[in-house]
């Protein structure tokens, strides 16, 4: 069965999507404070993370610090629910703008992925101790809805 990574157009499709998404985040007054002026490598890192999550190459875990790095960059951000929801909204809007596949199973996987990921990031952003972190410690692997 085709992976979500392949269905999204592989690295090229995800890179186009994340580039559009990141631009919208940096232009958004609610989210921009979390990202500052942005970092040139952020698009590459988020693309690699998304690719790995969707069944693509494991470059994020092997070469970019993996999940421990992700935990550290979110700690102390104190993400609000309003910011979390705006992130989700912009992510899904960027999928449309990047012309990712619009079929319902893919879009449900995309939505559940970003909903889960933003909940983890929000929890980790408020954690003052390791015990308060979300228990997830590795890049999650997403699949088509209804499959294990």
PDB file of C-alpha atoms in Angstrom:
ATOM      1  CA  UNK A   1       0.000   0.000   0.000  1.00  0.00           C
ATOM      2  CA  UNK A   2       1.195   3.501  -0.833  1.00  0.00           C
ATOM      3  CA  UNK A   3       2.539   5.493   2.136  1.00  0.00           C
ATOM      4  CA  UNK A   4       1.186   8.898   3.102  1.00  0.00           C
ATOM      5  CA  UNK A   5       4.631  10.230   2.134  1.00  0.00           C
ATOM      6  CA  UNK A   6       4.283   8.860  -1.403  1.00  0.00           C
ATOM      7  CA  UNK A   7       0.661   9.993  -1.689  1.00  0.00           C
ATOM      8  CA  UNK A   8       1.649  13.535  -0.710  1.00  0.00           C
ATOM      9  CA  UNK A   9       4.141  13.696  -3.585  1.00  0.00           C
ATOM     10  CA  UNK A  10       7.234  12.570  -1.697  1.00  0.00           C
ATOM     11  CA  UNK A  11       9.859  15.016  -0.527  1.00  0.00           C
ATOM     12  CA  UNK A  12       9.015  17.535  -3.263  1.00  0.00           C
ATOM     13  CA  UNK A  13       5.305  17.646  -2.398  1.00  0.00           C
ATOM     14  CA  UNK A  14       5.921  17.919   1.328  1.00  0.00           C
ATOM     15  CA  UNK A  15       8.633  20.564   0.887  1.00  0.00           C
ATOM     16  CA  UNK A  16       6.276  22.715  -1.198  1.00  0.00           C
ATOM     17  CA  UNK A  17       3.561  22.286   1.449  1.00  0.00           C
ATOM     18  CA  UNK A  18       5.814  23.085   4.411  1.00  0.00           C
ATOM     19  CA  UNK A  19       7.326  26.099   2.642  1.00  0.00           C
ATOM     20  CA  UNK A  20       3.844  27.577   2.143  1.00  0.00           C
ATOM     21  CA  UNK A  21       2.857  26.700   5.702  1.00  0.00           C
ATOM     22  CA  UNK A  22       5.980  28.201   7.262  1.00  0.00           C
ATOM     23  CA  UNK A  23       5.492  31.456   5.347  1.00  0.00           C
ATOM     24  CA  UNK A  24       1.949  31.701   6.688  1.00  0.00           C
ATOM     25  CA  UNK A  25       3.125  31.057  10.254  1.00  0.00           C
ATOM     26  CA  UNK A  26       5.749  33.798  10.071  1.00  0.00           C
ATOM     27  CA  UNK A  27       3.134  36.238   8.718  1.00  0.00           C
ATOM     28  CA  UNK A  28       0.578  35.409  11.410  1.00  0.00           C
ATOM     29  CA  UNK A  29       0.559  37.835  14.364  1.00  0.00           C
ATOM     30  CA  UNK A  30      -0.588  35.140  16.809  1.00  0.00           C
ATOM     31  CA  UNK A  31       2.063  32.563  15.840  1.00  0.00           C
ATOM     32  CA  UNK A  32       4.979  34.728  14.757  1.00  0.00           C
ATOM     33  CA  UNK A  33       6.098  35.372  18.374  1.00  0.00           C
ATOM     34  CA  UNK A  34       6.673  31.618  18.781  1.00  0.00           C
ATOM     35  CA  UNK A  35       8.909  31.547  15.693  1.00  0.00           C
ATOM     36  CA  UNK A  36      10.583  34.953  15.842  1.00  0.00           C
ATOM     37  CA  UNK A  37      12.108  35.981  12.538  1.00  0.00           C
ATOM     38  CA  UNK A  38      12.240  32.326  11.544  1.00  0.00           C
ATOM     39  CA  UNK A  39      15.220  30.132  10.854  1.00  0.00           C
ATOM     40  CA  UNK A  40      16.300  29.114   7.342  1.00  0.00           C
ATOM     41  CA  UNK A  41      16.653  25.464   8.368  1.00  0.00           C
ATOM     42  CA  UNK A  42      13.168  25.224   9.854  1.00  0.00           C
ATOM     43  CA  UNK A  43      11.470  24.338   6.548  1.00  0.00           C
ATOM     44  CA  UNK A  44      13.980  21.546   5.963  1.00  0.00           C
ATOM     45  CA  UNK A  45      13.581  20.221   9.523  1.00  0.00           C
ATOM     46  CA  UNK A  46       9.774  20.277   9.449  1.00  0.00           C
ATOM     47  CA  UNK A  47       9.775  18.694   5.987  1.00  0.00           C
ATOM     48  CA  UNK A  48      12.073  15.904   7.209  1.00  0.00           C
ATOM     49  CA  UNK A  49       9.937  15.366  10.326  1.00  0.00           C
ATOM     50  CA  UNK A  50       6.712  15.197   8.298  1.00  0.00           C
ATOM     51  CA  UNK A  51       8.295  12.897   5.712  1.00  0.00           C
ATOM     52  CA  UNK A  52       9.490  10.490   8.403  1.00  0.00           C
ATOM     53  CA  UNK A  53       6.130  10.577  10.156  1.00  0.00           C
ATOM     54  CA  UNK A  54       4.376   9.728   6.889  1.00  0.00           C
ATOM     55  CA  UNK A  55       6.570   6.738   6.044  1.00  0.00           C
ATOM     56  CA  UNK A  56       9.406   8.452   4.209  1.00  0.00           C
ATOM     57  CA  UNK A  57      13.137   8.529   4.942  1.00  0.00           C
ATOM     58  CA  UNK A  58      14.225   8.711   8.579  1.00  0.00           C
ATOM     59  CA  UNK A  59      16.472  11.737   8.027  1.00  0.00           C
ATOM     60  CA  UNK A  60      14.945  13.701  10.912  1.00  0.00           C
ATOM     61  CA  UNK A  61      15.820  11.020  13.472  1.00  0.00           C
ATOM     62  CA  UNK A  62      19.184  10.128  11.941  1.00  0.00           C
ATOM     63  CA  UNK A  63      20.574  13.542  11.015  1.00  0.00           C
ATOM     64  CA  UNK A  64      18.575  16.373  12.591  1.00  0.00           C
ATOM     65  CA  UNK A  65      18.454  15.579  16.298  1.00  0.00           C
ATOM     66  CA  UNK A  66      15.307  13.485  16.259  1.00  0.00           C
ATOM     67  CA  UNK A  67      12.556  13.757  18.803  1.00  0.00           C
ATOM     68  CA  UNK A  68      14.789  14.882  21.713  1.00  0.00           C
ATOM     69  CA  UNK A  69      15.621  17.997  19.659  1.00  0.00           C
ATOM     70  CA  UNK A  70      11.918  18.582  19.023  1.00  0.00           C
ATOM     71  CA  UNK A  71      11.166  18.389  22.748  1.00  0.00           C
ATOM     72  CA  UNK A  72      13.875  20.922  23.536  1.00  0.00           C
ATOM     73  CA  UNK A  73      12.790  23.491  20.940  1.00  0.00           C
ATOM     74  CA  UNK A  74       9.233  23.491  22.321  1.00  0.00           C
ATOM     75  CA  UNK A  75      10.115  23.687  26.020  1.00  0.00           C
ATOM     76  CA  UNK A  76       9.337  27.038  27.537  1.00  0.00           C
ATOM     77  CA  UNK A  77       7.255  28.336  24.608  1.00  0.00           C
ATOM     78  CA  UNK A  78       4.037  28.115  26.652  1.00  0.00           C
ATOM     79  CA  UNK A  79       1.843  27.561  23.589  1.00  0.00           C
ATOM     80  CA  UNK A  80      -1.764  28.631  24.142  1.00  0.00           C
ATOM     81  CA  UNK A  81      -4.793  26.738  22.902  1.00  0.00           C
ATOM     82  CA  UNK A  82      -5.542  29.625  20.552  1.00  0.00           C
ATOM     83  CA  UNK A  83      -2.027  29.363  19.067  1.00  0.00           C
ATOM     84  CA  UNK A  84      -2.322  25.589  18.780  1.00  0.00           C
ATOM     85  CA  UNK A  85      -5.608  25.881  16.899  1.00  0.00           C
ATOM     86  CA  UNK A  86      -4.270  28.600  14.593  1.00  0.00           C
ATOM     87  CA  UNK A  87      -1.298  26.351  13.767  1.00  0.00           C
ATOM     88  CA  UNK A  88      -3.732  23.557  12.815  1.00  0.00           C
ATOM     89  CA  UNK A  89      -5.837  25.930  10.702  1.00  0.00           C
ATOM     90  CA  UNK A  90      -2.820  27.294   8.811  1.00  0.00           C
ATOM     91  CA  UNK A  91      -1.419  23.785   8.321  1.00  0.00           C
ATOM     92  CA  UNK A  92      -4.630  22.579   6.699  1.00  0.00           C
ATOM     93  CA  UNK A  93      -4.956  25.759   4.618  1.00  0.00           C
ATOM     94  CA  UNK A  94      -1.375  25.265   3.378  1.00  0.00           C
ATOM     95  CA  UNK A  95      -2.289  21.731   2.282  1.00  0.00           C
ATOM     96  CA  UNK A  96      -4.936  23.292   0.025  1.00  0.00           C
ATOM     97  CA  UNK A  97      -2.579  25.999  -1.241  1.00  0.00           C
ATOM     98  CA  UNK A  98       0.127  23.408  -2.001  1.00  0.00           C
ATOM     99  CA  UNK A  99      -2.457  21.278  -3.787  1.00  0.00           C
ATOM    100  CA  UNK A 100      -1.778  18.204  -1.683  1.00  0.00           C
ATOM    101  CA  UNK A 101      -4.193  15.373  -2.450  1.00  0.00           C
ATOM    102  CA  UNK A 102      -7.708  16.268  -1.344  1.00  0.00           C
ATOM    103  CA  UNK A 103      -9.110  12.753  -0.905  1.00  0.00           C
ATOM    104  CA  UNK A 104     -10.845  12.250   2.433  1.00  0.00           C
ATOM    105  CA  UNK A 105      -8.580   9.469   3.800  1.00  0.00           C
ATOM    106  CA  UNK A 106      -5.413  11.498   3.185  1.00  0.00           C
ATOM    107  CA  UNK A 107      -6.897  14.682   4.609  1.00  0.00           C
ATOM    108  CA  UNK A 108      -8.110  12.802   7.703  1.00  0.00           C
ATOM    109  CA  UNK A 109      -4.589  11.445   8.236  1.00  0.00           C
ATOM    110  CA  UNK A 110      -3.139  14.931   7.770  1.00  0.00           C
ATOM    111  CA  UNK A 111      -5.651  16.460  10.192  1.00  0.00           C
ATOM    112  CA  UNK A 112      -5.190  13.794  12.870  1.00  0.00           C
ATOM    113  CA  UNK A 113      -1.397  14.104  12.509  1.00  0.00           C
ATOM    114  CA  UNK A 114      -1.374  17.870  13.092  1.00  0.00           C
ATOM    115  CA  UNK A 115      -3.982  17.700  15.869  1.00  0.00           C
ATOM    116  CA  UNK A 116      -1.959  15.091  17.746  1.00  0.00           C
ATOM    117  CA  UNK A 117       1.367  16.813  17.119  1.00  0.00           C
ATOM    118  CA  UNK A 118       0.143  20.194  18.301  1.00  0.00           C
ATOM    119  CA  UNK A 119      -1.266  18.660  21.483  1.00  0.00           C
ATOM    120  CA  UNK A 120       2.132  17.071  22.194  1.00  0.00           C
ATOM    121  CA  UNK A 121       3.961  20.343  21.436  1.00  0.00           C
ATOM    122  CA  UNK A 122       1.570  22.329  23.633  1.00  0.00           C
ATOM    123  CA  UNK A 123       2.043  19.957  26.570  1.00  0.00           C
ATOM    124  CA  UNK A 124       5.830  19.944  26.139  1.00  0.00           C
ATOM    125  CA  UNK A 125       5.884  23.737  25.889  1.00  0.00           C
ATOM    126  CA  UNK A 126       4.467  23.994  29.415  1.00  0.00           C
ATOM    127  CA  UNK A 127       6.517  21.200  31.008  1.00  0.00           C
ATOM    128  CA  UNK A 128       8.773  22.380  33.794  1.00  0.00           C
ATOM    129  CA  UNK A 129      10.082  18.885  34.530  1.00  0.00           C
ATOM    130  CA  UNK A 130      10.714  15.798  32.398  1.00  0.00           C
ATOM    131  CA  UNK A 131       7.816  14.088  34.172  1.00  0.00           C
ATOM    132  CA  UNK A 132       5.444  16.752  32.811  1.00  0.00           C
ATOM    133  CA  UNK A 133       6.478  16.080  29.214  1.00  0.00           C
ATOM    134  CA  UNK A 134       4.222  14.094  26.940  1.00  0.00           C
ATOM    135  CA  UNK A 135       5.351  10.426  27.080  1.00  0.00           C
ATOM    136  CA  UNK A 136       6.110  10.321  23.331  1.00  0.00           C
ATOM    137  CA  UNK A 137       9.879  10.139  22.838  1.00  0.00           C
ATOM    138  CA  UNK A 138      10.275   9.217  19.171  1.00  0.00           C
ATOM    139  CA  UNK A 139       8.930  10.379  15.848  1.00  0.00           C
ATOM    140  CA  UNK A 140       5.414   8.955  15.534  1.00  0.00           C
ATOM    141  CA  UNK A 141       4.541   7.011  12.407  1.00  0.00           C
ATOM    142  CA  UNK A 142       1.250   7.897  10.787  1.00  0.00           C
ATOM    143  CA  UNK A 143      -0.713   5.723   8.415  1.00  0.00           C
ATOM    144  CA  UNK A 144      -3.991   5.728   6.570  1.00  0.00           C
ATOM    145  CA  UNK A 145      -7.101   6.005   8.769  1.00  0.00           C
ATOM    146  CA  UNK A 146      -8.343   2.596   9.896  1.00  0.00           C
ATOM    147  CA  UNK A 147      -5.005   0.807   9.457  1.00  0.00           C
ATOM    148  CA  UNK A 148      -2.623  -0.323  12.163  1.00  0.00           C
TER     149      UNK A 148
END
